[in-house]
Amino acid sequence: MKIGFIGVGHMGGPMCHNIIKKSGHEVTVFDLSHAAIEACVELGAKGSDSVAELAANSDVIFTSLPMPKDVETVALGAGGIGENAKSGTIYIDLSTNSPTVIRKVAAELEKKGITTIDAPVSGGVIGATKGTIAIMVGGDKSTYEKCLPLFESFGENISHLGELGCGCIAKIVNNMIAFCNMAAGAEGLLLGVAAGIDPSALNQVIRNSSGNSMGYRGVAYTTLKGDWTPSFALDLAYKDMHLALELADELSIPLSISPQVHNLMRMARGMGYGKDDATAMIRVYEETMKIEIRK
Ligand code: NAD
């Protein structure tokens, strides 16, 4: 089988590296960054000059792209997958995407005989690198089963959740919860330190107590070090939270905590932290209160 992979950044890069090393299939990659392509070529992949060339020569095409509009452009735009992939191609979007957008993409690609499944992932760069990432799949079950060995080459905890878009829904809900935990962690750290407790001691206690969560650990880790080098950019987290609010709007589902966290992310982006790690949302509190929470 010929595999094409478009978007080999923080997440797509390590996932693609595992496919190259473990799947036993020929892999071709395309990215706007030449360096990102080169890292895959060094492991045995072929580099491609365009989406069009990659799509025309692949049986299965993966994308791992930042925004829903990027997926739409690569899939449906000029020179994209729809124009170039042959009938019978399987298209798998690993991005955290809007269920509405992936359904629109799938409907257009179906007219060309291309089957789409959504398969967003969770576990961060560490999980992507170790090949332990969780994969949440929506779409045709038999296509999912056909692709399972491929998923197993770069992930664990692989679930088929239902019709197309269900992977995106699960992922959006997961991230909404994670970012609320992160924001609560930021507030907790601020309150504890303002009240006079040593940040490292407080962190140790929370890690062993009921306040612990992955979101909490993330914000505590970067903040105590004072280093928000992105492994998951705040701009992408903001996009995910936006997708959750958009879904709630479509369904008239009330959300009260998530919009506040979305707003906190807006403030952090306004203060210039959009390209930093998502945990840089704590900088809003630190700067407003003139309190630094460090080891
Ligand atoms: P990233 O910005 O590091 O990587 C995206 C890559 O796509 C970049 O290398 C970029 O050059 C490339 N790209 C953008 N537009 C392109 C185009 N038109 N054609 C070809 N390449 C293009 O982002 P990331 O952190 O790897 O995130 C990718 C997706 O995975 C996002 O949807 C994100 O929400 C999701 N995600 C990220 C994480 C994380 O921890 N970083 C975890 C789970 C899911």
Short mmCIF file of C-alpha atoms and ligand atoms in Angstrom, two decimals:
data_model
loop_
_atom_site.label_atom_id
_atom_site.label_comp_id
_atom_site.label_asym_id
_atom_site.label_seq_id
_atom_site.Cartn_x
_atom_site.Cartn_y
_atom_site.Cartn_z
CA MET A 1 0.00 0.00 0.00
CA LYS A 2 1.24 3.52 -0.77
CA ILE A 3 0.80 5.96 2.12
CA GLY A 4 0.79 9.75 1.74
CA PHE A 5 1.20 12.02 4.78
CA ILE A 6 0.50 15.77 4.63
CA GLY A 7 1.48 17.96 7.60
CA VAL A 8 4.46 16.56 9.50
CA GLY A 9 4.73 19.13 12.31
CA HIS A 10 4.76 18.62 16.09
CA MET A 11 2.22 15.77 15.89
CA GLY A 12 2.22 14.67 12.26
CA GLY A 13 6.04 14.40 12.30
CA PRO A 14 6.40 11.74 15.01
CA MET A 15 3.23 9.90 13.91
CA CYS A 16 4.59 9.72 10.37
CA HIS A 17 8.01 8.62 11.67
CA ASN A 18 6.33 5.65 13.37
CA ILE A 19 4.39 4.76 10.20
CA ILE A 20 7.65 4.84 8.23
CA LYS A 21 9.46 2.67 10.80
CA LYS A 22 6.68 0.22 11.70
CA SER A 23 4.02 -0.12 8.98
CA GLY A 24 6.17 -1.69 6.29
CA HIS A 25 4.50 0.49 3.63
CA GLU A 26 6.02 3.03 1.27
CA VAL A 27 5.43 6.53 2.70
CA THR A 28 5.48 9.85 0.83
CA VAL A 29 5.32 13.15 2.73
CA PHE A 30 4.45 16.75 1.98
CA ASP A 31 4.66 19.81 4.24
CA LEU A 32 5.13 23.54 3.72
CA SER A 33 8.32 23.15 5.80
CA HIS A 34 11.20 21.59 3.92
CA ALA A 35 12.98 20.68 7.20
CA ALA A 36 9.91 18.72 8.36
CA ILE A 37 9.91 16.73 5.09
CA GLU A 38 13.65 16.08 5.41
CA ALA A 39 13.25 14.56 8.89
CA CYS A 40 10.92 11.96 7.32
CA VAL A 41 13.12 11.40 4.28
CA GLU A 42 16.02 10.57 6.61
CA LEU A 43 13.91 7.72 7.99
CA GLY A 44 13.16 6.32 4.55
CA ALA A 45 10.14 8.28 3.27
CA LYS A 46 9.92 9.94 -0.12
CA GLY A 47 9.52 13.72 -0.15
CA SER A 48 6.91 15.22 -2.45
CA ASP A 49 6.75 18.66 -4.06
CA SER A 50 3.01 19.10 -3.81
CA VAL A 51 -0.27 17.82 -2.40
CA ALA A 52 -1.29 17.06 -5.99
CA GLU A 53 1.67 14.76 -6.67
CA LEU A 54 1.32 12.99 -3.32
CA ALA A 55 -2.44 12.53 -3.72
CA ALA A 56 -2.17 11.09 -7.23
CA ASN A 57 0.26 8.42 -6.02
CA SER A 58 -1.26 7.31 -2.70
CA ASP A 59 -3.76 4.62 -1.68
CA VAL A 60 -4.21 6.09 1.80
CA ILE A 61 -3.68 9.79 2.56
CA PHE A 62 -3.26 11.19 6.09
CA THR A 63 -3.46 14.86 7.06
CA SER A 64 -2.37 16.42 10.38
CA LEU A 65 -2.97 20.14 9.88
CA PRO A 66 -3.48 23.11 12.21
CA MET A 67 -6.91 24.56 11.39
CA PRO A 68 -10.16 23.29 9.81
CA LYS A 69 -9.61 25.75 6.95
CA ASP A 70 -6.20 24.12 6.25
CA VAL A 71 -7.88 20.72 5.98
CA GLU A 72 -10.56 22.14 3.70
CA THR A 73 -7.96 23.78 1.44
CA VAL A 74 -5.75 20.69 1.20
CA ALA A 75 -8.72 18.38 0.62
CA LEU A 76 -11.00 20.47 -1.59
CA GLY A 77 -8.89 23.38 -2.87
CA ALA A 78 -7.13 23.79 -6.20
CA GLY A 79 -4.39 21.17 -6.55
CA GLY A 80 -5.83 19.33 -3.55
CA ILE A 81 -6.77 15.75 -2.73
CA GLY A 82 -10.18 15.87 -4.42
CA GLU A 83 -8.72 17.02 -7.73
CA ASN A 84 -5.88 14.52 -7.77
CA ALA A 85 -6.52 11.34 -5.78
CA LYS A 86 -7.79 8.32 -7.69
CA SER A 87 -11.14 6.69 -7.01
CA GLY A 88 -10.81 4.12 -4.19
CA THR A 89 -8.37 6.24 -2.18
CA ILE A 90 -8.92 6.41 1.60
CA TYR A 91 -8.49 9.82 3.21
CA ILE A 92 -7.83 9.96 7.00
CA ASP A 93 -7.80 13.31 8.80
CA LEU A 94 -5.84 13.15 12.09
CA SER A 95 -6.28 16.87 12.81
CA THR A 96 -8.51 18.18 15.57
CA ASN A 97 -11.21 19.33 13.20
CA SER A 98 -14.80 20.49 13.19
CA PRO A 99 -17.29 17.62 12.64
CA THR A 100 -19.20 19.91 10.26
CA VAL A 101 -16.10 20.62 8.17
CA ILE A 102 -15.01 16.98 7.92
CA ARG A 103 -18.55 15.96 6.88
CA LYS A 104 -18.54 18.63 4.17
CA VAL A 105 -15.11 17.48 2.97
CA ALA A 106 -16.21 13.83 2.98
CA ALA A 107 -19.37 14.57 0.99
CA GLU A 108 -17.34 16.32 -1.74
CA LEU A 109 -14.64 13.64 -1.84
CA GLU A 110 -17.25 10.88 -2.00
CA LYS A 111 -18.29 12.26 -5.42
CA LYS A 112 -14.76 11.30 -6.61
CA GLY A 113 -14.91 7.83 -5.07
CA ILE A 114 -12.70 8.82 -2.10
CA THR A 115 -13.71 7.55 1.36
CA THR A 116 -13.01 9.85 4.32
CA ILE A 117 -12.64 8.93 7.97
CA ASP A 118 -11.86 11.29 10.86
CA ALA A 119 -9.26 10.10 13.34
CA PRO A 120 -8.10 12.83 15.73
CA VAL A 121 -5.50 11.87 18.30
CA SER A 122 -4.72 12.52 21.97
CA GLY A 123 -1.52 12.09 23.93
CA GLY A 124 0.60 15.03 22.81
CA VAL A 125 4.03 15.01 21.21
CA ILE A 126 5.29 12.49 23.78
CA GLY A 127 2.53 9.99 22.92
CA ALA A 128 3.02 10.60 19.20
CA THR A 129 6.75 9.94 19.57
CA LYS A 130 6.33 6.80 21.69
CA GLY A 131 3.57 5.48 19.40
CA THR A 132 1.15 5.35 22.32
CA ILE A 133 -1.23 8.03 21.10
CA ALA A 134 -5.00 7.45 21.46
CA ILE A 135 -6.89 7.53 18.15
CA MET A 136 -10.62 8.36 18.00
CA VAL A 137 -12.15 7.27 14.73
CA GLY A 138 -15.43 8.16 13.04
CA GLY A 139 -16.71 6.88 9.71
CA ASP A 140 -17.34 3.72 7.74
CA LYS A 141 -16.57 0.68 9.97
CA SER A 142 -15.14 -1.53 7.23
CA THR A 143 -12.76 1.26 6.14
CA TYR A 144 -11.73 1.63 9.77
CA GLU A 145 -11.07 -2.12 10.02
CA LYS A 146 -9.02 -2.04 6.84
CA CYS A 147 -6.92 0.81 8.26
CA LEU A 148 -6.53 -0.66 11.76
CA PRO A 149 -3.04 -2.13 11.15
CA LEU A 150 -1.95 1.32 9.96
CA PHE A 151 -3.38 2.96 13.08
CA GLU A 152 -1.61 0.34 15.19
CA SER A 153 1.72 1.33 13.66
CA PHE A 154 1.56 4.73 15.42
CA GLY A 155 -1.05 4.54 18.20
CA GLU A 156 -2.68 2.62 21.04
CA ASN A 157 -6.20 2.82 22.50
CA ILE A 158 -7.75 3.01 19.06
CA SER A 159 -11.55 3.32 19.12
CA HIS A 160 -14.24 3.43 16.46
CA LEU A 161 -16.87 5.81 17.85
CA GLY A 162 -19.55 5.80 15.18
CA GLU A 163 -20.37 7.69 12.02
CA LEU A 164 -18.15 10.26 10.34
CA GLY A 165 -17.46 13.21 12.68
CA CYS A 166 -17.72 11.18 15.90
CA GLY A 167 -13.93 11.10 16.25
CA CYS A 168 -13.86 14.91 16.09
CA ILE A 169 -16.71 15.20 18.59
CA ALA A 170 -14.91 12.95 21.12
CA LYS A 171 -11.66 14.86 20.65
CA ILE A 172 -13.26 18.29 21.03
CA VAL A 173 -15.06 17.22 24.21
CA ASN A 174 -11.85 15.71 25.60
CA ASN A 175 -9.88 18.89 24.97
CA MET A 176 -12.62 21.10 26.36
CA ILE A 177 -12.36 19.17 29.64
CA ALA A 178 -8.55 19.20 29.58
CA PHE A 179 -8.34 22.99 29.08
CA CYS A 180 -10.86 23.63 31.86
CA ASN A 181 -8.65 21.49 34.15
CA MET A 182 -5.62 23.48 32.97
CA ALA A 183 -7.25 26.82 33.74
CA ALA A 184 -8.41 25.57 37.15
CA GLY A 185 -4.83 24.42 37.78
CA ALA A 186 -3.51 27.88 36.86
CA GLU A 187 -5.93 29.56 39.28
CA GLY A 188 -5.10 27.08 42.03
CA LEU A 189 -1.36 27.60 41.68
CA LEU A 190 -1.82 31.37 41.74
CA LEU A 191 -4.03 31.29 44.83
CA GLY A 192 -1.71 28.94 46.72
CA VAL A 193 1.41 30.93 45.95
CA ALA A 194 -0.29 34.27 46.69
CA ALA A 195 -1.29 32.81 50.04
CA GLY A 196 2.32 32.01 50.84
CA ILE A 197 2.91 28.34 50.06
CA ASP A 198 6.04 27.12 48.27
CA PRO A 199 5.10 26.34 44.62
CA SER A 200 7.08 23.08 44.42
CA ALA A 201 5.64 21.80 47.70
CA LEU A 202 2.11 22.72 46.58
CA ASN A 203 2.68 21.01 43.24
CA GLN A 204 3.86 17.82 44.92
CA VAL A 205 0.75 17.69 47.08
CA ILE A 206 -1.66 18.34 44.20
CA ARG A 207 0.01 15.68 42.04
CA ASN A 208 -0.81 13.16 44.80
CA SER A 209 -4.31 14.49 45.50
CA SER A 210 -7.70 14.88 43.87
CA GLY A 211 -6.76 18.17 42.11
CA ASN A 212 -4.41 16.24 39.81
CA SER A 213 -5.12 15.93 36.09
CA MET A 214 -3.11 15.96 32.87
CA GLY A 215 -4.12 19.61 32.34
CA TYR A 216 -2.98 20.50 35.86
CA ARG A 217 0.35 18.68 35.46
CA GLY A 218 0.98 20.44 32.15
CA VAL A 219 0.48 23.94 33.50
CA ALA A 220 2.44 23.22 36.69
CA TYR A 221 5.35 21.75 34.73
CA THR A 222 5.86 24.68 32.35
CA THR A 223 5.09 27.37 34.93
CA LEU A 224 7.45 26.14 37.61
CA LYS A 225 10.19 25.99 34.97
CA GLY A 226 9.14 29.35 33.48
CA ASP A 227 9.39 27.82 29.98
CA TRP A 228 6.39 27.80 27.65
CA THR A 229 8.17 26.49 24.56
CA PRO A 230 5.23 25.00 22.65
CA SER A 231 4.56 21.32 22.31
CA PHE A 232 0.89 22.24 21.85
CA ALA A 233 0.44 25.86 20.83
CA LEU A 234 -2.07 28.10 22.60
CA ASP A 235 -3.40 29.13 19.16
CA LEU A 236 -4.34 25.47 18.50
CA ALA A 237 -5.89 25.06 21.96
CA TYR A 238 -7.95 28.20 21.33
CA LYS A 239 -9.11 26.69 18.03
CA ASP A 240 -10.16 23.50 19.86
CA MET A 241 -12.10 25.44 22.49
CA HIS A 242 -13.73 27.46 19.71
CA LEU A 243 -14.82 24.20 18.05
CA ALA A 244 -16.40 23.05 21.34
CA LEU A 245 -18.32 26.32 21.74
CA GLU A 246 -19.38 26.21 18.08
CA LEU A 247 -20.73 22.67 18.56
CA ALA A 248 -22.59 23.74 21.71
CA ASP A 249 -24.08 26.69 19.79
CA GLU A 250 -25.24 24.41 16.98
CA LEU A 251 -26.99 22.16 19.52
CA SER A 252 -28.08 24.89 22.00
CA ILE A 253 -26.21 23.13 24.78
CA PRO A 254 -25.39 25.40 27.72
CA LEU A 255 -21.71 25.66 28.69
CA SER A 256 -20.64 27.90 31.54
CA ILE A 257 -17.03 27.06 32.39
CA SER A 258 -15.64 26.55 28.88
CA PRO A 259 -16.53 30.05 27.54
CA GLN A 260 -14.61 31.58 30.47
CA VAL A 261 -11.56 29.48 29.61
CA HIS A 262 -11.95 30.47 25.95
CA ASN A 263 -11.91 34.09 27.08
CA LEU A 264 -8.80 33.48 29.20
CA MET A 265 -7.13 32.06 26.07
CA ARG A 266 -8.21 35.19 24.14
CA MET A 267 -6.54 37.39 26.72
CA ALA A 268 -3.37 35.29 26.62
CA ARG A 269 -3.30 35.52 22.82
CA GLY A 270 -3.91 39.28 23.05
CA MET A 271 -0.89 39.51 25.35
CA GLY A 272 1.21 37.82 22.67
CA TYR A 273 1.29 34.22 23.93
CA GLY A 274 -0.52 32.54 21.01
CA LYS A 275 2.59 30.82 19.67
CA ASP A 276 3.65 29.65 23.14
CA ASP A 277 2.44 26.47 24.80
CA ALA A 278 -1.26 26.32 25.68
CA THR A 279 -0.29 26.36 29.37
CA ALA A 280 0.88 29.98 28.87
CA MET A 281 -2.75 30.88 29.67
CA ILE A 282 -1.43 31.20 33.25
CA ARG A 283 0.58 34.27 32.16
CA VAL A 284 -2.65 36.29 32.17
CA TYR A 285 -2.91 35.71 35.93
CA GLU A 286 0.80 36.10 36.58
CA GLU A 287 1.01 39.41 34.75
CA THR A 288 -2.24 40.81 36.10
CA MET A 289 -1.35 39.95 39.69
CA LYS A 290 2.42 40.54 39.31
CA ILE A 291 3.09 37.12 40.84
CA GLU A 292 5.56 34.64 39.34
CA ILE A 293 5.03 30.98 40.20
CA ARG A 294 8.51 29.42 39.87
CA LYS A 295 10.56 26.67 41.48
P1 NAD B 1 2.05 22.09 13.78
O1 NAD B 1 1.78 23.50 13.43
O2 NAD B 1 3.25 21.74 14.58
O3 NAD B 1 2.09 21.18 12.45
C1 NAD B 1 1.29 21.40 11.35
C2 NAD B 1 2.14 21.16 10.12
O4 NAD B 1 1.30 21.33 8.97
C3 NAD B 1 3.29 22.17 9.95
O5 NAD B 1 4.50 21.47 9.74
C4 NAD B 1 2.89 23.01 8.75
O6 NAD B 1 4.01 23.43 7.98
C5 NAD B 1 2.03 22.03 7.98
N1 NAD B 1 1.08 22.67 7.10
C6 NAD B 1 0.23 23.69 7.36
N2 NAD B 1 -0.53 23.96 6.26
C7 NAD B 1 -0.13 23.09 5.30
C8 NAD B 1 -0.52 22.86 3.96
N3 NAD B 1 -1.45 23.63 3.38
N4 NAD B 1 0.10 21.88 3.27
C9 NAD B 1 1.05 21.12 3.84
N5 NAD B 1 1.47 21.29 5.12
C10 NAD B 1 0.88 22.26 5.84
O7 NAD B 1 0.71 21.58 14.51
P2 NAD B 1 0.56 20.28 15.44
O8 NAD B 1 0.76 20.65 16.86
O9 NAD B 1 1.33 19.16 14.84
O10 NAD B 1 -1.02 20.02 15.28
C11 NAD B 1 -1.55 19.38 14.11
C12 NAD B 1 -2.98 18.98 14.44
O11 NAD B 1 -2.98 18.05 15.53
C13 NAD B 1 -3.85 20.15 14.88
O12 NAD B 1 -5.15 19.99 14.37
C14 NAD B 1 -3.84 20.05 16.41
O13 NAD B 1 -4.97 20.65 16.99
C15 NAD B 1 -3.79 18.55 16.59
N6 NAD B 1 -3.22 18.07 17.85
C16 NAD B 1 -2.08 18.62 18.35
C17 NAD B 1 -1.55 18.11 19.53
C18 NAD B 1 -0.27 18.66 20.12
O14 NAD B 1 0.05 18.29 21.28
N7 NAD B 1 0.50 19.46 19.41
C19 NAD B 1 -2.17 17.02 20.18
C20 NAD B 1 -3.30 16.46 19.61
C21 NAD B 1 -3.82 16.99 18.44
#
